[in-house]
PDB file of N, CA and C in Angstrom:
ATOM      1  N   UNK M   1      -6.088  41.334   3.487  1.00  0.00           N
ATOM      2  CA  UNK M   1      -5.952  39.779   2.882  1.00  0.00           C
ATOM      3  C   UNK M   1      -6.938  38.845   3.744  1.00  0.00           C
ATOM      4  N   UNK M   2      -7.291  38.191   3.011  1.00  0.00           N
ATOM      5  CA  UNK M   2      -8.626  37.026   3.783  1.00  0.00           C
ATOM      6  C   UNK M   2      -7.753  35.781   3.188  1.00  0.00           C
ATOM      7  N   UNK M   3      -7.224  34.960   3.147  1.00  0.00           N
ATOM      8  CA  UNK M   3      -6.202  33.704   3.417  1.00  0.00           C
ATOM      9  C   UNK M   3      -7.096  32.681   4.166  1.00  0.00           C
ATOM     10  N   UNK M   4      -7.323  31.150   3.155  1.00  0.00           N
ATOM     11  CA  UNK M   4      -7.800  29.751   3.513  1.00  0.00           C
ATOM     12  C   UNK M   4      -6.706  28.791   2.972  1.00  0.00           C
ATOM     13  N   UNK M   5      -6.110  27.961   3.923  1.00  0.00           N
ATOM     14  CA  UNK M   5      -5.056  27.125   3.999  1.00  0.00           C
ATOM     15  C   UNK M   5      -6.142  25.487   3.936  1.00  0.00           C
ATOM     16  N   UNK M   6      -5.650  24.801   3.281  1.00  0.00           N
ATOM     17  CA  UNK M   6      -6.711  23.406   2.290  1.00  0.00           C
ATOM     18  C   UNK M   6      -5.472  22.503   3.561  1.00  0.00           C
ATOM     19  N   UNK M   7      -6.453  21.342   4.503  1.00  0.00           N
ATOM     20  CA  UNK M   7      -4.811  20.700   5.517  1.00  0.00           C
ATOM     21  C   UNK M   7      -3.683  21.531   5.694  1.00  0.00           C
ATOM     22  N   UNK M   8      -4.498  20.356   7.097  1.00  0.00           N
ATOM     23  CA  UNK M   8      -3.705  20.816   8.086  1.00  0.00           C
ATOM     24  C   UNK M   8      -2.577  19.931   8.478  1.00  0.00           C
ATOM     25  N   UNK M   9      -2.019  19.746   7.239  1.00  0.00           N
ATOM     26  CA  UNK M   9      -1.125  19.043   8.090  1.00  0.00           C
ATOM     27  C   UNK M   9       0.817  19.626   8.030  1.00  0.00           C
ATOM     28  N   UNK M  10       1.480  19.199   7.609  1.00  0.00           N
ATOM     29  CA  UNK M  10       2.780  19.475   8.259  1.00  0.00           C
ATOM     30  C   UNK M  10       2.864  21.208   7.593  1.00  0.00           C
ATOM     31  N   UNK M  11       2.378  20.958   6.107  1.00  0.00           N
ATOM     32  CA  UNK M  11       3.170  22.512   5.414  1.00  0.00           C
ATOM     33  C   UNK M  11       1.778  23.204   5.330  1.00  0.00           C
ATOM     34  N   UNK M  12       0.913  22.304   5.723  1.00  0.00           N
ATOM     35  CA  UNK M  12      -0.693  23.770   6.097  1.00  0.00           C
ATOM     36  C   UNK M  12      -0.191  24.191   7.024  1.00  0.00           C
ATOM     37  N   UNK M  13       0.512  23.499   8.870  1.00  0.00           N
ATOM     38  CA  UNK M  13      -0.093  24.006   9.474  1.00  0.00           C
ATOM     39  C   UNK M  13       1.484  24.752   9.580  1.00  0.00           C
ATOM     40  N   UNK M  14       2.630  24.930   9.032  1.00  0.00           N
ATOM     41  CA  UNK M  14       3.479  25.769   8.835  1.00  0.00           C
ATOM     42  C   UNK M  14       2.983  27.541   8.112  1.00  0.00           C
ATOM     43  N   UNK M  15       2.020  27.058   7.000  1.00  0.00           N
ATOM     44  CA  UNK M  15       2.205  27.850   5.706  1.00  0.00           C
ATOM     45  C   UNK M  15       0.879  29.214   7.273  1.00  0.00           C
ATOM     46  N   UNK M  16       0.096  28.149   7.477  1.00  0.00           N
ATOM     47  CA  UNK M  16      -0.930  28.774   9.001  1.00  0.00           C
ATOM     48  C   UNK M  16      -0.008  29.730   9.867  1.00  0.00           C
ATOM     49  N   UNK M  17       0.571  29.067  10.864  1.00  0.00           N
ATOM     50  CA  UNK M  17       1.584  29.815  11.633  1.00  0.00           C
ATOM     51  C   UNK M  17       1.781  30.456  11.028  1.00  0.00           C
ATOM     52  N   UNK M  18       2.871  30.491   9.967  1.00  0.00           N
ATOM     53  CA  UNK M  18       3.977  31.790   8.780  1.00  0.00           C
ATOM     54  C   UNK M  18       2.371  33.164   8.741  1.00  0.00           C
ATOM     55  N   UNK M  19       1.576  32.419   8.363  1.00  0.00           N
ATOM     56  CA  UNK M  19       0.349  34.074   7.612  1.00  0.00           C
ATOM     57  C   UNK M  19      -0.226  35.004   8.281  1.00  0.00           C
ATOM     58  N   UNK M  20      -0.235  33.762   9.711  1.00  0.00           N
ATOM     59  CA  UNK M  20      -1.057  34.477  11.021  1.00  0.00           C
ATOM     60  C   UNK M  20      -0.391  35.398  11.320  1.00  0.00           C
ATOM     61  N   UNK M  21       1.690  35.147  11.595  1.00  0.00           N
ATOM     62  CA  UNK M  21       2.277  36.341  11.521  1.00  0.00           C
ATOM     63  C   UNK M  21       2.439  37.282  11.293  1.00  0.00           C
ATOM     64  N   UNK M  22       2.073  37.325  10.038  1.00  0.00           N
ATOM     65  CA  UNK M  22       2.282  38.869   8.967  1.00  0.00           C
ATOM     66  C   UNK M  22       0.346  39.078   8.736  1.00  0.00           C
ATOM     67  N   UNK M  23       1.258  41.094   9.706  1.00  0.00           N
ATOM     68  CA  UNK M  23       0.478  41.941   9.444  1.00  0.00           C
ATOM     69  C   UNK M  23      -0.620  42.161   8.556  1.00  0.00           C
ATOM     70  N   UNK M  24      -0.706  42.032   7.161  1.00  0.00           N
ATOM     71  CA  UNK M  24      -1.723  42.450   6.543  1.00  0.00           C
ATOM     72  C   UNK M  24      -2.762  41.155   6.556  1.00  0.00           C
ATOM     73  N   UNK M  25      -2.594  39.664   7.009  1.00  0.00           N
ATOM     74  CA  UNK M  25      -3.954  38.974   7.317  1.00  0.00           C
ATOM     75  C   UNK M  25      -4.892  39.514   7.680  1.00  0.00           C
ATOM     76  N   UNK M  26      -6.133  39.631   7.660  1.00  0.00           N
ATOM     77  CA  UNK M  26      -6.578  39.676   8.333  1.00  0.00           C
ATOM     78  C   UNK M  26      -7.472  38.998   8.621  1.00  0.00           C
ATOM     79  N   UNK M  27      -7.899  37.704   7.975  1.00  0.00           N
ATOM     80  CA  UNK M  27      -8.592  36.620   7.525  1.00  0.00           C
ATOM     81  C   UNK M  27      -7.933  35.070   8.036  1.00  0.00           C
ATOM     82  N   UNK M  28      -7.609  34.389   8.478  1.00  0.00           N
ATOM     83  CA  UNK M  28      -7.017  32.951   8.334  1.00  0.00           C
ATOM     84  C   UNK M  28      -7.802  32.219   8.630  1.00  0.00           C
ATOM     85  N   UNK M  29      -8.322  31.030   7.514  1.00  0.00           N
ATOM     86  CA  UNK M  29      -8.985  29.844   7.907  1.00  0.00           C
ATOM     87  C   UNK M  29      -8.533  28.812   7.329  1.00  0.00           C
ATOM     88  N   UNK M  30      -8.298  27.944   8.151  1.00  0.00           N
ATOM     89  CA  UNK M  30      -7.817  26.554   7.816  1.00  0.00           C
ATOM     90  C   UNK M  30      -8.858  25.572   7.943  1.00  0.00           C
ATOM     91  N   UNK M  31      -9.300  25.086   6.287  1.00  0.00           N
ATOM     92  CA  UNK M  31      -9.776  23.697   6.735  1.00  0.00           C
ATOM     93  C   UNK M  31      -8.931  22.164   6.030  1.00  0.00           C
ATOM     94  N   UNK M  32      -9.655  21.147   7.213  1.00  0.00           N
ATOM     95  CA  UNK M  32      -8.985  20.041   7.013  1.00  0.00           C
ATOM     96  C   UNK M  32     -10.488  18.746   7.194  1.00  0.00           C
ATOM     97  N   UNK M  33      -9.919  17.492   7.076  1.00  0.00           N
ATOM     98  CA  UNK M  33     -11.043  16.801   6.691  1.00  0.00           C
ATOM     99  C   UNK M  33     -11.083  16.006   8.292  1.00  0.00           C
ATOM    100  N   UNK M  34     -10.356  16.158   9.410  1.00  0.00           N
ATOM    101  CA  UNK M  34     -10.233  16.171  10.849  1.00  0.00           C
ATOM    102  C   UNK M  34     -10.156  17.774  11.579  1.00  0.00           C
ATOM    103  N   UNK M  35     -11.413  17.603  11.819  1.00  0.00           N
ATOM    104  CA  UNK M  35     -11.634  19.232  12.424  1.00  0.00           C
ATOM    105  C   UNK M  35     -10.464  18.652  13.876  1.00  0.00           C
ATOM    106  N   UNK M  36     -10.100  18.181  14.442  1.00  0.00           N
ATOM    107  CA  UNK M  36      -9.324  18.671  15.552  1.00  0.00           C
ATOM    108  C   UNK M  36      -8.114  18.658  15.417  1.00  0.00           C
ATOM    109  N   UNK M  37      -7.428  18.659  13.532  1.00  0.00           N
ATOM    110  CA  UNK M  37      -6.493  18.530  13.632  1.00  0.00           C
ATOM    111  C   UNK M  37      -6.097  19.917  13.263  1.00  0.00           C
ATOM    112  N   UNK M  38      -7.349  20.588  12.599  1.00  0.00           N
ATOM    113  CA  UNK M  38      -7.968  21.969  12.219  1.00  0.00           C
ATOM    114  C   UNK M  38      -7.588  22.797  13.364  1.00  0.00           C
ATOM    115  N   UNK M  39      -8.029  22.434  13.964  1.00  0.00           N
ATOM    116  CA  UNK M  39      -8.529  23.227  15.101  1.00  0.00           C
ATOM    117  C   UNK M  39      -6.799  23.476  16.020  1.00  0.00           C
ATOM    118  N   UNK M  40      -6.409  22.408  15.871  1.00  0.00           N
ATOM    119  CA  UNK M  40      -5.119  22.845  17.189  1.00  0.00           C
ATOM    120  C   UNK M  40      -4.182  23.312  16.278  1.00  0.00           C
ATOM    121  N   UNK M  41      -4.132  24.135  14.834  1.00  0.00           N
ATOM    122  CA  UNK M  41      -3.212  24.363  14.132  1.00  0.00           C
ATOM    123  C   UNK M  41      -3.189  25.480  14.455  1.00  0.00           C
ATOM    124  N   UNK M  42      -4.851  26.849  14.959  1.00  0.00           N
ATOM    125  CA  UNK M  42      -4.853  27.569  15.075  1.00  0.00           C
ATOM    126  C   UNK M  42      -4.905  28.322  16.517  1.00  0.00           C
TER     127      UNK M  42
END
């Protein structure tokens, strides 16, 4: 499954962290207006 998380704040960061641990997630993209914030989540 491919997942796009829009927003790397508190909720988006939590969603990305949980999704990254799931076996069925093949590709995870985190998008945010602040590139550094999106990169920090990954």
